[in-house]
Short mmCIF file of C-alpha atoms in Angstrom, two decimals:
data_model
loop_
_atom_site.label_atom_id
_atom_site.label_comp_id
_atom_site.label_asym_id
_atom_site.label_seq_id
_atom_site.Cartn_x
_atom_site.Cartn_y
_atom_site.Cartn_z
CA MET A 1 -31.83 35.24 -5.23
CA ARG A 2 -29.98 36.04 -8.89
CA ALA A 3 -31.94 39.26 -8.74
CA CYS A 4 -31.47 40.11 -5.41
CA HIS A 5 -27.31 39.62 -6.04
CA ALA A 6 -27.51 41.49 -8.80
CA ARG A 7 -28.59 44.44 -6.90
CA HIS A 8 -26.29 43.69 -4.33
CA LYS A 9 -23.31 43.78 -6.34
CA THR A 10 -23.75 47.40 -7.22
CA TYR A 11 -22.63 48.32 -3.35
CA ALA A 12 -20.32 45.16 -2.61
CA LYS A 13 -17.13 45.75 -2.53
CA ARG A 14 -15.21 43.02 -3.67
CA ALA A 15 -11.87 42.04 -1.28
CA ALA A 16 -10.13 39.29 0.60
CA LEU A 17 -13.37 39.08 2.74
CA ILE A 18 -15.93 39.53 -0.38
CA ASN A 19 -17.60 42.49 1.21
CA ARG A 20 -18.51 44.20 4.35
CA ASN A 21 -21.45 42.29 5.20
CA PHE A 22 -19.93 38.55 4.69
CA ALA A 23 -16.61 40.05 6.44
CA LEU A 24 -18.86 40.79 9.76
CA LEU A 25 -20.77 37.54 9.79
CA TRP A 26 -17.48 35.38 8.94
CA SER A 27 -16.12 37.19 12.02
CA GLY A 28 -18.65 36.73 14.22
CA GLN A 29 -18.67 32.60 13.20
CA VAL A 30 -14.69 32.63 13.88
CA VAL A 31 -15.36 33.57 17.44
CA THR A 32 -18.52 31.27 17.66
CA ASP A 33 -16.73 28.02 15.98
CA LEU A 34 -13.93 28.47 18.14
CA GLY A 35 -16.03 29.09 21.42
CA THR A 36 -18.18 25.95 20.60
CA ALA A 37 -14.88 23.73 19.90
CA MET A 38 -13.83 24.60 23.35
CA PHE A 39 -16.88 24.35 24.77
CA ASN A 40 -17.63 20.68 23.71
CA THR A 41 -14.47 19.45 24.86
CA ALA A 42 -14.58 21.72 28.06
CA LEU A 43 -18.15 20.03 28.83
CA VAL A 44 -16.52 16.29 28.46
CA VAL A 45 -13.53 17.37 30.75
CA TRP A 46 -15.97 19.07 33.25
CA VAL A 47 -17.80 15.87 33.59
CA VAL A 48 -15.50 13.24 33.50
CA ALA A 49 -12.47 15.02 35.74
CA MET A 50 -14.97 16.38 37.85
CA LEU A 51 -19.02 15.86 38.11
CA ALA A 52 -18.51 11.99 37.77
CA ARG A 53 -14.51 11.49 38.66
CA GLY A 54 -14.06 8.04 39.67
CA GLN A 55 -17.57 6.83 39.12
CA LEU A 56 -18.67 3.93 36.97
CA TRP A 57 -21.34 6.00 35.20
CA ALA A 58 -19.16 8.48 34.00
CA PRO A 59 -19.10 7.11 30.39
CA LEU A 60 -22.62 6.98 30.77
CA ALA A 61 -22.88 10.69 31.61
CA VAL A 62 -20.78 11.52 28.63
CA SER A 63 -23.01 9.64 26.29
CA GLY A 64 -25.85 11.92 27.96
CA LEU A 65 -23.96 14.90 26.65
CA LEU A 66 -23.89 13.22 23.19
CA LEU A 67 -27.30 12.58 23.27
CA ALA A 68 -28.53 16.21 24.36
CA GLN A 69 -26.09 17.47 21.30
CA SER A 70 -27.37 15.29 18.80
CA LEU A 71 -31.46 14.67 19.52
CA PRO A 72 -32.28 18.39 18.21
CA MET A 73 -30.42 17.40 14.92
CA MET A 74 -32.92 14.70 14.03
CA LEU A 75 -36.07 16.12 15.74
CA VAL A 76 -35.60 19.74 15.50
CA ARG A 77 -33.72 20.59 12.30
CA PRO A 78 -36.36 19.62 9.84
CA PHE A 79 -39.01 21.55 11.47
CA ALA A 80 -36.50 24.51 11.89
CA GLY A 81 -36.07 24.53 8.14
CA VAL A 82 -39.90 25.45 8.06
CA PHE A 83 -39.52 28.44 10.32
CA VAL A 84 -36.31 29.68 8.39
CA ASP A 85 -37.90 30.13 5.22
CA ARG A 86 -40.66 31.77 6.69
CA TRP A 87 -38.96 34.34 9.03
CA ASP A 88 -35.74 36.93 8.20
CA ALA A 89 -32.59 35.05 8.56
CA ARG A 90 -30.81 37.71 10.28
CA ARG A 91 -33.20 38.14 13.16
CA THR A 92 -33.78 34.29 13.43
CA MET A 93 -29.60 34.51 14.03
CA LEU A 94 -30.13 37.19 16.29
CA ARG A 95 -32.70 35.38 18.43
CA MET A 96 -30.71 32.41 18.65
CA ASP A 97 -27.59 33.90 19.49
CA ALA A 98 -29.36 35.81 22.46
CA ILE A 99 -31.13 32.66 23.61
CA ARG A 100 -27.90 30.78 23.45
CA ALA A 101 -26.00 33.16 25.73
CA ALA A 102 -28.96 33.60 28.03
CA LEU A 103 -28.94 29.76 28.53
CA VAL A 104 -25.08 29.92 29.28
CA ALA A 105 -25.66 32.86 31.63
CA LEU A 106 -27.96 30.67 33.47
CA LEU A 107 -25.76 27.58 33.68
CA LEU A 108 -23.15 30.00 35.10
CA ILE A 109 -25.09 31.53 37.89
CA LEU A 110 -26.46 27.86 38.60
CA VAL A 111 -22.83 26.69 38.83
CA THR A 112 -22.35 29.33 42.02
CA PHE A 113 -24.94 27.64 44.25
CA PRO A 114 -23.97 24.05 45.92
CA LEU A 115 -25.85 21.52 43.89
CA ALA A 116 -25.43 17.71 43.79
CA SER A 117 -23.52 16.92 40.78
CA VAL A 118 -26.66 15.02 39.61
CA TRP A 119 -28.64 17.89 39.42
CA LEU A 120 -25.91 19.95 37.92
CA LEU A 121 -25.67 17.09 35.21
CA VAL A 122 -29.39 17.52 34.42
CA ALA A 123 -28.55 21.45 34.21
CA ILE A 124 -25.72 21.00 31.99
CA TYR A 125 -28.26 18.18 29.73
CA LEU A 126 -31.03 20.96 29.48
CA THR A 127 -28.67 23.57 28.73
CA VAL A 128 -27.07 21.56 25.74
CA LEU A 129 -30.34 20.41 24.64
CA CYS A 130 -31.95 23.78 24.31
CA ALA A 131 -28.93 25.35 22.67
CA SER A 132 -28.40 22.44 20.43
CA ALA A 133 -32.01 23.11 19.45
CA CYS A 134 -31.22 26.90 18.71
CA GLY A 135 -28.46 25.75 16.79
CA GLN A 136 -30.56 23.91 14.49
CA PHE A 137 -32.37 27.32 13.75
CA PHE A 138 -29.04 29.50 13.62
CA ASN A 139 -27.31 26.86 11.34
CA SER A 140 -30.30 26.83 8.43
CA ALA A 141 -30.50 30.67 8.82
CA LEU A 142 -26.65 31.20 8.31
CA LEU A 143 -27.09 29.60 4.96
CA ALA A 144 -29.78 31.59 3.96
CA LEU A 145 -28.06 34.57 5.15
CA ILE A 146 -24.75 34.02 2.96
CA SER A 147 -26.90 33.58 0.13
CA ASP A 148 -28.47 37.01 0.71
CA VAL A 149 -25.11 38.60 1.11
CA VAL A 150 -22.63 37.05 -0.87
CA PRO A 151 -22.61 37.22 -4.80
CA GLU A 152 -23.17 33.99 -6.54
CA ASN A 153 -19.61 33.90 -8.02
CA ASP A 154 -17.91 34.41 -4.72
CA LEU A 155 -19.93 31.53 -2.79
CA PRO A 156 -16.99 29.11 -3.40
CA HIS A 157 -14.71 32.04 -1.86
CA ALA A 158 -17.24 31.93 1.00
CA SER A 159 -17.49 28.52 1.53
CA GLY A 160 -13.55 28.16 1.68
CA LEU A 161 -13.55 30.62 4.24
CA SER A 162 -16.39 29.09 6.40
CA GLU A 163 -14.35 25.71 6.02
CA VAL A 164 -11.43 27.30 6.92
CA THR A 165 -12.55 28.70 10.04
CA TRP A 166 -14.29 25.57 11.48
CA SER A 167 -11.27 23.37 10.37
CA ILE A 168 -8.65 25.87 12.60
CA ALA A 169 -11.23 25.82 15.49
CA SER A 170 -11.47 22.05 15.39
CA VAL A 171 -7.64 22.05 15.60
CA VAL A 172 -7.04 24.97 18.32
CA GLY A 173 -10.24 24.58 20.41
CA PRO A 174 -9.67 21.26 22.26
CA PRO A 175 -6.32 21.41 23.14
CA LEU A 176 -7.21 24.57 25.12
CA ALA A 177 -10.18 23.16 26.81
CA ALA A 178 -8.71 20.76 28.97
CA PRO A 179 -6.00 23.25 30.56
CA LEU A 180 -8.86 25.77 30.78
CA VAL A 181 -11.22 23.40 32.66
CA LEU A 182 -8.76 22.11 35.01
CA GLY A 183 -6.58 25.36 35.57
CA LEU A 184 -9.08 27.85 35.96
CA GLY A 185 -12.27 26.16 36.50
CA ALA A 186 -15.59 25.13 34.50
CA PRO A 187 -17.49 28.52 34.91
CA TRP A 188 -14.57 29.96 32.47
CA ALA A 189 -15.45 28.12 30.00
CA LEU A 190 -19.24 28.82 30.13
CA VAL A 191 -17.88 32.81 30.07
CA LEU A 192 -15.83 32.12 26.93
CA ASN A 193 -18.27 30.08 25.52
CA GLY A 194 -21.39 32.87 26.13
CA GLY A 195 -19.41 35.73 25.61
CA SER A 196 -18.58 34.32 21.53
CA PHE A 197 -22.92 34.20 21.38
CA VAL A 198 -22.87 37.89 22.09
CA ILE A 199 -19.85 38.92 19.72
CA SER A 200 -21.57 37.01 17.12
CA TYR A 201 -24.73 38.60 17.97
CA CYS A 202 -22.81 42.29 17.48
CA THR A 203 -21.48 41.21 14.15
CA LEU A 204 -24.93 40.29 12.95
CA LEU A 205 -26.39 43.42 14.13
CA ALA A 206 -23.78 45.50 12.34
CA ILE A 207 -24.99 43.48 8.95
CA ARG A 208 -26.91 45.67 6.52
CA THR A 209 -28.75 42.92 4.02
CA PRO A 210 -30.28 43.73 0.99
CA HIS A 211 -34.10 45.10 0.98
CA CYS A 212 -34.95 42.04 -1.21
CA ALA A 213 -33.46 39.70 1.62
CA HIS A 214 -36.20 40.98 4.00
CA ARG A 215 -38.20 38.15 4.96
CA GLU A 216 -41.72 38.25 7.43
CA ALA A 217 -43.30 35.59 8.37
CA PRO A 218 -46.90 35.58 6.38
CA THR A 219 -49.97 36.06 8.49
CA VAL A 220 -51.36 32.74 9.32
CA HIS A 221 -55.16 32.62 9.40
CA ASP A 222 -55.34 28.66 9.46
CA THR A 223 -56.61 27.36 12.57
CA ASN A 224 -54.36 24.22 12.57
CA ILE A 225 -50.76 25.71 12.21
CA ARG A 226 -49.74 21.98 12.31
CA LEU A 227 -51.05 21.11 9.35
CA ARG A 228 -49.57 24.03 7.72
CA ILE A 229 -46.11 23.49 9.04
CA LEU A 230 -46.39 19.82 7.74
CA GLY A 231 -47.34 20.92 4.37
CA GLU A 232 -44.50 23.33 4.24
CA LEU A 233 -42.29 20.29 5.33
CA ARG A 234 -43.55 17.91 2.56
CA ASP A 235 -43.01 20.79 -0.14
CA GLY A 236 -39.45 21.01 0.88
CA LEU A 237 -39.36 16.92 0.59
CA ARG A 238 -40.77 17.21 -2.99
CA PHE A 239 -38.47 19.78 -3.85
CA VAL A 240 -35.48 17.81 -2.77
CA ARG A 241 -36.82 14.66 -4.67
CA ALA A 242 -37.76 16.72 -7.59
CA ASN A 243 -34.42 18.85 -7.93
CA ARG A 244 -31.81 16.90 -9.90
CA ILE A 245 -28.81 18.26 -7.90
CA VAL A 246 -30.15 18.87 -4.48
CA ARG A 247 -31.63 15.25 -4.81
CA THR A 248 -27.99 13.83 -6.21
CA VAL A 249 -25.76 15.68 -3.54
CA THR A 250 -28.05 14.55 -0.74
CA LEU A 251 -28.04 11.03 -1.67
CA ALA A 252 -24.41 11.07 -2.26
CA VAL A 253 -23.36 12.23 0.22
CA SER A 254 -25.75 10.21 2.30
CA ILE A 255 -24.12 7.10 0.81
CA ALA A 256 -20.50 8.19 1.57
CA MET A 257 -21.87 8.82 5.10
CA LEU A 258 -23.09 5.70 5.50
CA GLY A 259 -19.13 4.58 5.44
CA ALA A 260 -17.45 7.65 7.01
CA GLY A 261 -19.56 7.01 10.58
CA MET A 262 -17.31 3.82 10.59
CA LEU A 263 -14.16 5.93 10.17
CA HIS A 264 -15.18 8.18 13.23
CA ALA A 265 -16.52 5.32 15.40
CA LEU A 266 -13.11 3.26 14.57
CA ASP A 267 -10.26 6.08 14.12
CA TYR A 268 -8.94 5.24 17.93
CA PHE A 269 -9.26 1.93 17.62
CA PHE A 270 -7.35 1.90 14.32
CA VAL A 271 -4.57 4.02 16.00
CA THR A 272 -4.05 1.83 18.57
CA GLN A 273 -4.75 -1.57 17.00
CA SER A 274 -3.79 -1.39 13.29
CA LEU A 275 -1.35 1.21 13.69
CA HIS A 276 0.22 -0.25 17.01
CA ALA A 277 0.68 3.60 18.37
CA ALA A 278 0.16 4.79 21.97
CA PRO A 279 -3.37 6.19 22.77
CA ALA A 280 -1.53 9.39 23.58
CA LEU A 281 -0.70 9.62 20.19
CA TYR A 282 -4.15 9.61 18.95
CA GLY A 283 -4.41 13.59 19.18
CA LEU A 284 -1.98 13.81 16.31
CA VAL A 285 -4.90 12.38 14.20
CA GLY A 286 -6.70 15.62 14.90
CA CYS A 287 -4.22 17.90 14.07
CA ALA A 288 -3.07 16.00 10.48
CA PHE A 289 -6.74 16.06 9.70
CA GLY A 290 -7.67 19.67 10.79
CA GLY A 291 -4.29 21.01 9.10
CA GLY A 292 -4.94 19.26 5.82
CA SER A 293 -8.90 20.50 5.88
CA ILE A 294 -7.26 24.28 6.44
CA VAL A 295 -4.92 23.50 3.05
CA GLY A 296 -7.45 21.86 1.17
CA ALA A 297 -10.12 24.60 1.75
CA LEU A 298 -7.73 27.08 0.51
CA LEU A 299 -7.08 25.64 -2.47
CA ALA A 300 -10.47 24.66 -3.40
CA ALA A 301 -11.67 27.86 -3.18
CA LYS A 302 -9.05 28.81 -5.67
CA ILE A 303 -9.48 25.97 -8.04
CA ALA A 304 -13.45 25.43 -7.69
CA PRO A 305 -14.35 28.42 -9.93
CA ARG A 306 -12.10 27.39 -12.59
CA LEU A 307 -12.84 23.67 -12.41
CA GLY A 308 -15.94 24.07 -12.11
CA ILE A 309 -18.21 23.32 -8.72
CA ALA A 310 -19.79 19.88 -9.91
CA ARG A 311 -16.58 18.56 -11.27
CA THR A 312 -14.56 19.78 -8.08
CA PHE A 313 -17.34 18.17 -5.61
CA VAL A 314 -17.60 14.53 -7.54
CA TYR A 315 -13.52 14.72 -7.98
CA ALA A 316 -13.09 15.22 -4.50
CA LEU A 317 -15.59 12.86 -3.03
CA LEU A 318 -13.88 10.07 -5.24
CA ALA A 319 -10.52 11.03 -3.88
CA VAL A 320 -11.75 10.99 -0.32
CA GLY A 321 -12.98 7.37 -0.99
CA ILE A 322 -9.90 6.38 -2.65
CA THR A 323 -7.86 8.09 0.13
CA THR A 324 -9.67 5.88 2.91
CA VAL A 325 -9.00 2.86 0.92
CA LEU A 326 -5.42 3.74 1.13
CA LEU A 327 -5.60 4.69 4.96
CA SER A 328 -7.10 1.24 5.44
CA ARG A 329 -3.87 -0.45 4.43
CA GLN A 330 -1.37 1.33 7.07
CA THR A 331 0.44 -0.46 9.76
CA ASN A 332 2.44 2.59 11.09
CA LEU A 333 1.40 5.98 12.57
CA ILE A 334 3.79 8.10 10.27
CA PRO A 335 2.79 7.17 6.75
CA ALA A 336 -0.93 7.16 8.09
CA LEU A 337 -0.48 10.61 9.17
CA THR A 338 0.51 11.73 5.85
CA VAL A 339 -2.65 9.70 4.40
CA TRP A 340 -4.89 11.56 7.01
CA THR A 341 -3.57 15.06 5.95
CA MET A 342 -4.38 14.16 2.65
CA LEU A 343 -8.14 13.15 3.69
CA GLY A 344 -8.37 16.45 5.12
CA ILE A 345 -7.40 18.18 1.85
CA VAL A 346 -9.70 16.42 0.02
CA ASN A 347 -12.68 16.34 2.27
CA ALA A 348 -12.68 19.75 2.95
CA ALA A 349 -12.75 20.20 -1.15
CA THR A 350 -15.89 18.39 -0.98
CA ASN A 351 -17.49 20.42 1.44
CA VAL A 352 -16.45 23.69 -0.17
CA ALA A 353 -18.03 22.73 -3.30
CA MET A 354 -21.10 21.32 -1.74
CA MET A 355 -22.31 24.63 -0.33
CA PRO A 356 -22.63 26.65 -3.21
CA LEU A 357 -23.76 23.69 -5.42
CA LEU A 358 -26.81 23.36 -3.45
CA LEU A 359 -27.24 27.17 -2.64
CA GLY A 360 -27.21 27.78 -6.87
CA ALA A 361 -30.02 24.96 -7.07
CA THR A 362 -32.16 26.00 -4.57
CA PRO A 363 -34.79 28.86 -4.56
CA ARG A 364 -34.36 31.52 -1.89
CA ALA A 365 -37.99 30.39 -0.32
CA MET A 366 -36.72 26.91 -0.09
CA ILE A 367 -32.68 27.08 1.09
CA GLY A 368 -33.89 26.42 5.12
CA ARG A 369 -36.09 23.42 4.21
CA MET A 370 -33.24 22.45 1.71
CA ASN A 371 -30.90 22.64 4.28
CA ALA A 372 -32.45 21.15 7.27
CA LEU A 373 -33.57 18.03 5.12
CA PHE A 374 -29.90 17.53 3.78
CA SER A 375 -28.26 17.77 7.05
CA THR A 376 -30.89 15.53 8.77
CA SER A 377 -30.27 12.98 5.91
CA ILE A 378 -26.83 12.74 6.81
CA SER A 379 -26.85 12.85 10.35
CA ALA A 380 -29.10 9.98 10.11
CA PHE A 381 -26.91 7.82 7.79
CA SER A 382 -23.96 9.12 10.02
CA LEU A 383 -25.50 7.74 13.14
CA LEU A 384 -26.56 4.28 11.78
CA SER A 385 -23.14 4.03 10.27
CA SER A 386 -21.58 4.47 13.82
CA THR A 387 -23.89 2.22 15.13
CA LEU A 388 -23.27 -0.59 12.89
CA ALA A 389 -19.42 0.05 12.99
CA GLY A 390 -19.73 -0.92 16.77
CA TRP A 391 -21.92 -4.07 15.92
CA LEU A 392 -19.75 -5.31 12.91
CA ASP A 393 -16.13 -4.99 14.94
CA GLY A 394 -17.50 -6.51 18.16
CA GLU A 395 -19.80 -9.00 17.02
CA VAL A 396 -20.02 -10.12 13.71
CA LEU A 397 -16.18 -9.64 12.67
CA ARG A 398 -14.72 -10.58 15.73
CA GLY A 399 -11.30 -12.76 15.45
CA PHE A 400 -11.66 -12.36 11.74
CA SER A 401 -8.77 -12.50 9.95
CA MET A 402 -7.75 -13.12 6.19
CA THR A 403 -4.86 -13.06 3.98
CA LEU A 404 -6.00 -11.93 0.26
CA LEU A 405 -3.22 -11.40 -2.42
CA GLY A 406 -0.35 -10.98 0.38
CA LEU A 407 -2.56 -8.55 1.83
CA ARG A 408 -3.88 -8.97 5.71
CA PHE A 409 -7.15 -8.22 6.67
CA GLY A 410 -8.32 -7.87 10.22
CA PRO A 411 -11.82 -6.45 11.58
CA ILE A 412 -11.05 -2.67 11.83
CA ASP A 413 -9.02 -2.55 8.45
CA THR A 414 -11.82 -4.45 6.66
CA LEU A 415 -14.50 -2.07 7.82
CA LEU A 416 -12.21 0.96 7.01
CA LEU A 417 -11.91 -0.52 3.43
CA LEU A 418 -15.81 -0.70 3.20
CA THR A 419 -15.72 2.45 4.38
CA GLY A 420 -13.66 3.50 1.45
CA LEU A 421 -15.78 1.79 -0.93
CA LEU A 422 -18.92 3.37 0.12
CA ILE A 423 -17.65 6.79 -0.21
CA CYS A 424 -16.34 5.86 -4.00
CA ALA A 425 -20.08 4.59 -4.41
CA GLY A 426 -21.43 8.13 -3.31
CA GLY A 427 -18.65 9.55 -5.67
CA ILE A 428 -19.87 7.61 -8.53
CA TYR A 429 -23.49 8.18 -7.96
CA ALA A 430 -22.55 11.82 -7.90
CA ALA A 431 -20.79 11.74 -11.09
CA LYS A 432 -23.37 10.42 -12.82
CA GLY A 433 -26.33 12.38 -11.29
CA LEU A 434 -24.27 15.83 -11.99
CA ARG A 435 -23.00 14.73 -15.69
CA PRO A 436 -25.26 17.31 -17.40
CA VAL A 437 -24.11 20.04 -14.43
CA ARG A 438 -20.60 19.16 -15.14
CA CYS A 439 -21.01 19.12 -18.95
CA ALA A 440 -23.04 22.66 -18.88
#
């Protein structure tokens, strides 16, 4: 990878967006991220307000959407990493964009027919399931392509720009989705989402990667391709276990996600019960966190190269834990929103440092499998955490109340306190595991 970067530097023009190739890649992802953020919210609004309006099974229908999005993350992503390491990253992304655009176009055609709601729901679920499966290939290939077109010293800058892009999309996209669906209709949401994939395809088409980045799938002589794929997946697992940096980051973030999933599952109830705020004000949490994420990503992109990538990751992850503990003790919405903004800042800094840390420790031929296994691990821990949060809050800690050192603890703030402590534990583990890197 380093040799490839050395050759790439001979023609890479340093600029605000690093170089032409990354500028094209980033601009395409700006559109795709915004389209995805809008589409995910638009689907929920479409199902609840139109297809299942007034039906008792409406919550179940929304759960079906989340399941269709999540299943490929657990079942497809590990194997997607194997194929991404075999295939050319740019071509893989082009294929996935083309397939996703075609899926959305097919759903748009189906919407024009007078189908019963249940059949339209089935079509939506299948589209979301297939598009999410394509996304697992696309995201692993995206990380590999970034490593091909961005010099190693500029990876923190690239990571910061990517984090800013997604943060802006997360803040801007959802508020636009509901008026779009309710005002203009669901087909327009499909048009915009499909159009975002087309724009991403065009920007990828214009990218010219270094010659050393081109990879072709090796000719397979095995009669049992399944054994070959499983063998390569095991190679990826062995690499993650053997590489100190990748293993440490994966376990540290997984420990943190064991707590963070609780925060995602309980933040609505924290706002309405612990902070005694109106449900309508819950949307301010996303704005505060998203705004903080934008600031944090911009700051971290500048600070990380000077402080050190490993130090930035460790300090930011510890700060996320401490800030979450502070959040758990809030009893009023306004101070809590300030803390949520701080949480967005340090969380973005963690994400900005994480990508260059992982890429710098991973050979080019292992990036797909590394990313797939890393992402699958944190998704599994997040899902487990969210499930535990519902069980602990609804069963184990129901009616729980305690006063300690003049501080009152109820079910939700106790779980958020546990969340903060788990994230701190992840940060402490990272500090220990990455100590040689930080001292280098």
